[in-house]
PDB file of C-alpha atoms in Angstrom:
ATOM      1  CA  UNK A   1     -38.899 -13.728  31.676  1.00  0.00           C
ATOM      2  CA  UNK A   2     -37.740 -12.805  35.132  1.00  0.00           C
ATOM      3  CA  UNK A   3     -35.631 -10.420  37.103  1.00  0.00           C
ATOM      4  CA  UNK A   4     -34.453  -7.009  36.075  1.00  0.00           C
ATOM      5  CA  UNK A   5     -35.630  -7.329  32.454  1.00  0.00           C
ATOM      6  CA  UNK A   6     -39.192  -7.987  33.593  1.00  0.00           C
ATOM      7  CA  UNK A   7     -39.069  -5.091  36.063  1.00  0.00           C
ATOM      8  CA  UNK A   8     -37.807  -2.754  33.327  1.00  0.00           C
ATOM      9  CA  UNK A   9     -40.433  -3.971  30.875  1.00  0.00           C
ATOM     10  CA  UNK A  10     -43.278  -3.550  33.354  1.00  0.00           C
ATOM     11  CA  UNK A  11     -41.979  -0.091  34.255  1.00  0.00           C
ATOM     12  CA  UNK A  12     -42.219   1.110  30.659  1.00  0.00           C
ATOM     13  CA  UNK A  13     -45.517  -0.697  29.965  1.00  0.00           C
ATOM     14  CA  UNK A  14     -47.023   0.958  33.035  1.00  0.00           C
ATOM     15  CA  UNK A  15     -45.949   4.334  31.620  1.00  0.00           C
ATOM     16  CA  UNK A  16     -47.539   3.401  28.279  1.00  0.00           C
ATOM     17  CA  UNK A  17     -50.770   2.571  30.101  1.00  0.00           C
ATOM     18  CA  UNK A  18     -50.746   5.831  32.055  1.00  0.00           C
ATOM     19  CA  UNK A  19     -50.256   7.889  28.884  1.00  0.00           C
ATOM     20  CA  UNK A  20     -52.858   5.844  26.953  1.00  0.00           C
ATOM     21  CA  UNK A  21     -50.329   4.998  24.262  1.00  0.00           C
ATOM     22  CA  UNK A  22     -51.784   3.014  21.373  1.00  0.00           C
ATOM     23  CA  UNK A  23     -49.262   0.183  21.086  1.00  0.00           C
ATOM     24  CA  UNK A  24     -49.008  -3.588  20.709  1.00  0.00           C
ATOM     25  CA  UNK A  25     -46.290  -5.674  22.342  1.00  0.00           C
ATOM     26  CA  UNK A  26     -44.816  -8.106  19.811  1.00  0.00           C
ATOM     27  CA  UNK A  27     -41.665 -10.206  19.547  1.00  0.00           C
ATOM     28  CA  UNK A  28     -40.047 -12.408  22.172  1.00  0.00           C
ATOM     29  CA  UNK A  29     -41.362 -10.384  25.111  1.00  0.00           C
ATOM     30  CA  UNK A  30     -44.905 -11.014  23.840  1.00  0.00           C
ATOM     31  CA  UNK A  31     -44.102 -14.694  23.360  1.00  0.00           C
ATOM     32  CA  UNK A  32     -42.983 -14.859  26.983  1.00  0.00           C
ATOM     33  CA  UNK A  33     -46.265 -13.350  28.176  1.00  0.00           C
ATOM     34  CA  UNK A  34     -48.035 -16.034  26.125  1.00  0.00           C
ATOM     35  CA  UNK A  35     -46.061 -18.707  27.989  1.00  0.00           C
ATOM     36  CA  UNK A  36     -43.393 -19.477  25.380  1.00  0.00           C
ATOM     37  CA  UNK A  37     -40.135 -18.851  27.170  1.00  0.00           C
ATOM     38  CA  UNK A  38     -37.426 -17.304  25.038  1.00  0.00           C
ATOM     39  CA  UNK A  39     -34.437 -15.265  26.115  1.00  0.00           C
ATOM     40  CA  UNK A  40     -34.414 -11.707  24.810  1.00  0.00           C
ATOM     41  CA  UNK A  41     -32.749  -8.430  25.580  1.00  0.00           C
ATOM     42  CA  UNK A  42     -35.313  -6.177  23.956  1.00  0.00           C
ATOM     43  CA  UNK A  43     -38.995  -5.402  23.851  1.00  0.00           C
ATOM     44  CA  UNK A  44     -40.590  -4.834  20.453  1.00  0.00           C
ATOM     45  CA  UNK A  45     -43.615  -2.569  20.255  1.00  0.00           C
ATOM     46  CA  UNK A  46     -45.704  -1.370  17.363  1.00  0.00           C
ATOM     47  CA  UNK A  47     -47.308   2.024  17.910  1.00  0.00           C
ATOM     48  CA  UNK A  48     -50.135   3.664  15.995  1.00  0.00           C
ATOM     49  CA  UNK A  49     -48.542   6.030  13.508  1.00  0.00           C
ATOM     50  CA  UNK A  50     -50.034   9.410  14.381  1.00  0.00           C
ATOM     51  CA  UNK A  51     -48.373  12.584  15.627  1.00  0.00           C
ATOM     52  CA  UNK A  52     -50.518  12.513  18.785  1.00  0.00           C
ATOM     53  CA  UNK A  53     -49.496   8.942  19.539  1.00  0.00           C
ATOM     54  CA  UNK A  54     -45.803   9.687  19.026  1.00  0.00           C
ATOM     55  CA  UNK A  55     -46.195  12.532  21.534  1.00  0.00           C
ATOM     56  CA  UNK A  56     -47.863  10.105  23.981  1.00  0.00           C
ATOM     57  CA  UNK A  57     -44.907   7.758  23.456  1.00  0.00           C
ATOM     58  CA  UNK A  58     -42.470  10.534  24.325  1.00  0.00           C
ATOM     59  CA  UNK A  59     -44.505  11.552  27.394  1.00  0.00           C
ATOM     60  CA  UNK A  60     -44.581   7.930  28.540  1.00  0.00           C
ATOM     61  CA  UNK A  61     -40.834   7.537  28.108  1.00  0.00           C
ATOM     62  CA  UNK A  62     -40.177  10.848  29.894  1.00  0.00           C
ATOM     63  CA  UNK A  63     -42.368   9.756  32.797  1.00  0.00           C
ATOM     64  CA  UNK A  64     -40.425   6.495  33.029  1.00  0.00           C
ATOM     65  CA  UNK A  65     -36.885   7.804  32.463  1.00  0.00           C
ATOM     66  CA  UNK A  66     -34.912  10.959  33.089  1.00  0.00           C
ATOM     67  CA  UNK A  67     -33.320  11.027  29.660  1.00  0.00           C
ATOM     68  CA  UNK A  68     -32.977  14.097  27.424  1.00  0.00           C
ATOM     69  CA  UNK A  69     -32.359  11.867  24.376  1.00  0.00           C
ATOM     70  CA  UNK A  70     -36.100  11.104  24.306  1.00  0.00           C
ATOM     71  CA  UNK A  71     -36.514  14.510  22.643  1.00  0.00           C
ATOM     72  CA  UNK A  72     -34.612  13.145  19.635  1.00  0.00           C
ATOM     73  CA  UNK A  73     -37.520  10.827  18.825  1.00  0.00           C
ATOM     74  CA  UNK A  74     -39.541  12.666  16.206  1.00  0.00           C
ATOM     75  CA  UNK A  75     -42.876  12.094  14.573  1.00  0.00           C
ATOM     76  CA  UNK A  76     -41.331  13.322  11.308  1.00  0.00           C
ATOM     77  CA  UNK A  77     -38.934  10.365  11.383  1.00  0.00           C
ATOM     78  CA  UNK A  78     -41.330   7.718  12.693  1.00  0.00           C
ATOM     79  CA  UNK A  79     -44.100   8.748  10.321  1.00  0.00           C
ATOM     80  CA  UNK A  80     -41.704   9.284   7.410  1.00  0.00           C
ATOM     81  CA  UNK A  81     -38.844   7.327   5.945  1.00  0.00           C
ATOM     82  CA  UNK A  82     -37.575   5.915   9.276  1.00  0.00           C
ATOM     83  CA  UNK A  83     -40.538   4.063  10.804  1.00  0.00           C
ATOM     84  CA  UNK A  84     -38.600   2.578  13.714  1.00  0.00           C
ATOM     85  CA  UNK A  85     -36.348   3.650  16.523  1.00  0.00           C
ATOM     86  CA  UNK A  86     -34.234   1.705  18.994  1.00  0.00           C
ATOM     87  CA  UNK A  87     -34.360   3.303  22.432  1.00  0.00           C
ATOM     88  CA  UNK A  88     -31.940   2.299  25.170  1.00  0.00           C
ATOM     89  CA  UNK A  89     -33.265   3.596  28.481  1.00  0.00           C
ATOM     90  CA  UNK A  90     -30.588   4.726  30.925  1.00  0.00           C
ATOM     91  CA  UNK A  91     -29.557   2.307  33.668  1.00  0.00           C
ATOM     92  CA  UNK A  92     -31.627  -0.601  32.356  1.00  0.00           C
ATOM     93  CA  UNK A  93     -31.007  -4.158  31.250  1.00  0.00           C
ATOM     94  CA  UNK A  94     -32.961  -3.921  27.994  1.00  0.00           C
ATOM     95  CA  UNK A  95     -33.837  -1.733  25.050  1.00  0.00           C
ATOM     96  CA  UNK A  96     -37.006  -0.942  23.124  1.00  0.00           C
ATOM     97  CA  UNK A  97     -37.516  -1.378  19.406  1.00  0.00           C
ATOM     98  CA  UNK A  98     -40.393   0.943  18.530  1.00  0.00           C
ATOM     99  CA  UNK A  99     -42.045   0.404  15.144  1.00  0.00           C
ATOM    100  CA  UNK A 100     -44.704   2.248  13.211  1.00  0.00           C
ATOM    101  CA  UNK A 101     -44.569  -0.137  10.251  1.00  0.00           C
ATOM    102  CA  UNK A 102     -42.520  -2.944   8.750  1.00  0.00           C
ATOM    103  CA  UNK A 103     -42.152  -1.715   5.186  1.00  0.00           C
ATOM    104  CA  UNK A 104     -45.368  -2.398   3.317  1.00  0.00           C
ATOM    105  CA  UNK A 105     -45.891  -5.670   5.193  1.00  0.00           C
ATOM    106  CA  UNK A 106     -47.386  -4.553   8.512  1.00  0.00           C
ATOM    107  CA  UNK A 107     -48.714  -1.504  10.327  1.00  0.00           C
ATOM    108  CA  UNK A 108     -50.300  -1.085  13.752  1.00  0.00           C
ATOM    109  CA  UNK A 109     -53.736  -1.304  12.143  1.00  0.00           C
ATOM    110  CA  UNK A 110     -52.908  -4.750  10.739  1.00  0.00           C
ATOM    111  CA  UNK A 111     -52.242  -6.282  14.156  1.00  0.00           C
ATOM    112  CA  UNK A 112     -54.723  -8.221  16.256  1.00  0.00           C
ATOM    113  CA  UNK A 113     -54.209  -7.833  19.969  1.00  0.00           C
ATOM    114  CA  UNK A 114     -55.951  -8.216  23.277  1.00  0.00           C
ATOM    115  CA  UNK A 115     -55.524  -6.450  26.529  1.00  0.00           C
ATOM    116  CA  UNK A 116     -54.257  -8.670  29.339  1.00  0.00           C
ATOM    117  CA  UNK A 117     -53.278  -7.888  32.882  1.00  0.00           C
ATOM    118  CA  UNK A 118     -49.801  -8.940  33.871  1.00  0.00           C
ATOM    119  CA  UNK A 119     -48.579  -8.249  37.396  1.00  0.00           C
ATOM    120  CA  UNK A 120     -51.018  -5.372  37.765  1.00  0.00           C
ATOM    121  CA  UNK A 121     -50.229  -3.734  34.406  1.00  0.00           C
ATOM    122  CA  UNK A 122     -52.636  -3.726  31.476  1.00  0.00           C
ATOM    123  CA  UNK A 123     -50.685  -4.861  28.421  1.00  0.00           C
ATOM    124  CA  UNK A 124     -51.743  -4.681  24.764  1.00  0.00           C
ATOM    125  CA  UNK A 125     -50.467  -8.074  23.677  1.00  0.00           C
ATOM    126  CA  UNK A 126     -50.351  -9.349  20.095  1.00  0.00           C
ATOM    127  CA  UNK A 127     -52.446 -12.467  19.626  1.00  0.00           C
ATOM    128  CA  UNK A 128     -50.648 -15.744  18.920  1.00  0.00           C
ATOM    129  CA  UNK A 129     -51.974 -15.613  15.362  1.00  0.00           C
ATOM    130  CA  UNK A 130     -50.483 -12.158  14.852  1.00  0.00           C
ATOM    131  CA  UNK A 131     -47.131 -13.165  16.338  1.00  0.00           C
ATOM    132  CA  UNK A 132     -47.075 -16.195  14.051  1.00  0.00           C
ATOM    133  CA  UNK A 133     -47.938 -14.068  11.003  1.00  0.00           C
ATOM    134  CA  UNK A 134     -45.171 -11.556  11.809  1.00  0.00           C
ATOM    135  CA  UNK A 135     -42.522 -14.256  12.256  1.00  0.00           C
ATOM    136  CA  UNK A 136     -43.355 -17.089   9.872  1.00  0.00           C
ATOM    137  CA  UNK A 137     -42.035 -15.691   6.600  1.00  0.00           C
ATOM    138  CA  UNK A 138     -38.937 -13.789   7.628  1.00  0.00           C
ATOM    139  CA  UNK A 139     -35.388 -14.659   6.646  1.00  0.00           C
ATOM    140  CA  UNK A 140     -34.146 -14.691  10.237  1.00  0.00           C
ATOM    141  CA  UNK A 141     -33.778 -18.298  11.439  1.00  0.00           C
ATOM    142  CA  UNK A 142     -34.810 -17.375  15.011  1.00  0.00           C
ATOM    143  CA  UNK A 143     -38.095 -15.941  13.725  1.00  0.00           C
ATOM    144  CA  UNK A 144     -38.882 -19.184  11.926  1.00  0.00           C
ATOM    145  CA  UNK A 145     -38.133 -21.164  15.104  1.00  0.00           C
ATOM    146  CA  UNK A 146     -40.381 -18.756  17.036  1.00  0.00           C
ATOM    147  CA  UNK A 147     -43.171 -19.111  14.465  1.00  0.00           C
ATOM    148  CA  UNK A 148     -43.059 -22.892  14.769  1.00  0.00           C
ATOM    149  CA  UNK A 149     -43.130 -22.702  18.582  1.00  0.00           C
ATOM    150  CA  UNK A 150     -46.165 -20.395  18.427  1.00  0.00           C
ATOM    151  CA  UNK A 151     -47.887 -22.637  15.880  1.00  0.00           C
ATOM    152  CA  UNK A 152     -47.283 -25.707  18.018  1.00  0.00           C
ATOM    153  CA  UNK A 153     -48.328 -24.164  21.369  1.00  0.00           C
ATOM    154  CA  UNK A 154     -51.524 -22.655  20.007  1.00  0.00           C
ATOM    155  CA  UNK A 155     -52.374 -25.424  17.545  1.00  0.00           C
ATOM    156  CA  UNK A 156     -52.351 -23.089  14.560  1.00  0.00           C
ATOM    157  CA  UNK A 157     -52.640 -24.590  11.092  1.00  0.00           C
ATOM    158  CA  UNK A 158     -49.399 -25.294   9.223  1.00  0.00           C
ATOM    159  CA  UNK A 159     -48.319 -22.807   6.588  1.00  0.00           C
ATOM    160  CA  UNK A 160     -46.481 -23.227   3.323  1.00  0.00           C
ATOM    161  CA  UNK A 161     -44.082 -20.309   3.955  1.00  0.00           C
TER     162      UNK A 161
END
């Protein structure tokens, strides 16, 4: 993970840190920070599903980007029937997938994470075990490949999924 994508990611993660957003970085961006290189064009983040935290998310995004569309992100949607939003920051090389839950399968509270420092930014990073759990049983072939790469790198026990 290099170049403009990394700069954009660190820019938004720094804003998350400054606004004390309760989030966990998951997906391929998290895999990259764990040392498993995989191309991606997005950053996936789980946020704690509270009105206050959604407001912190919006403040963080406003501090990072001059974009009036941030106001369209609503706690009613994220905490209701539409628990995710895809945000494309202006003039960037990536987008954010922001999740409050994955159906009944996973919520912020279900995730194990640790805080790591990456290039001067404190990042709430999903543990390898959590990344493996999120990816191992999905129908997407790339997720299954990712789960196996995580299992192999971190010597996790095989699963029957």
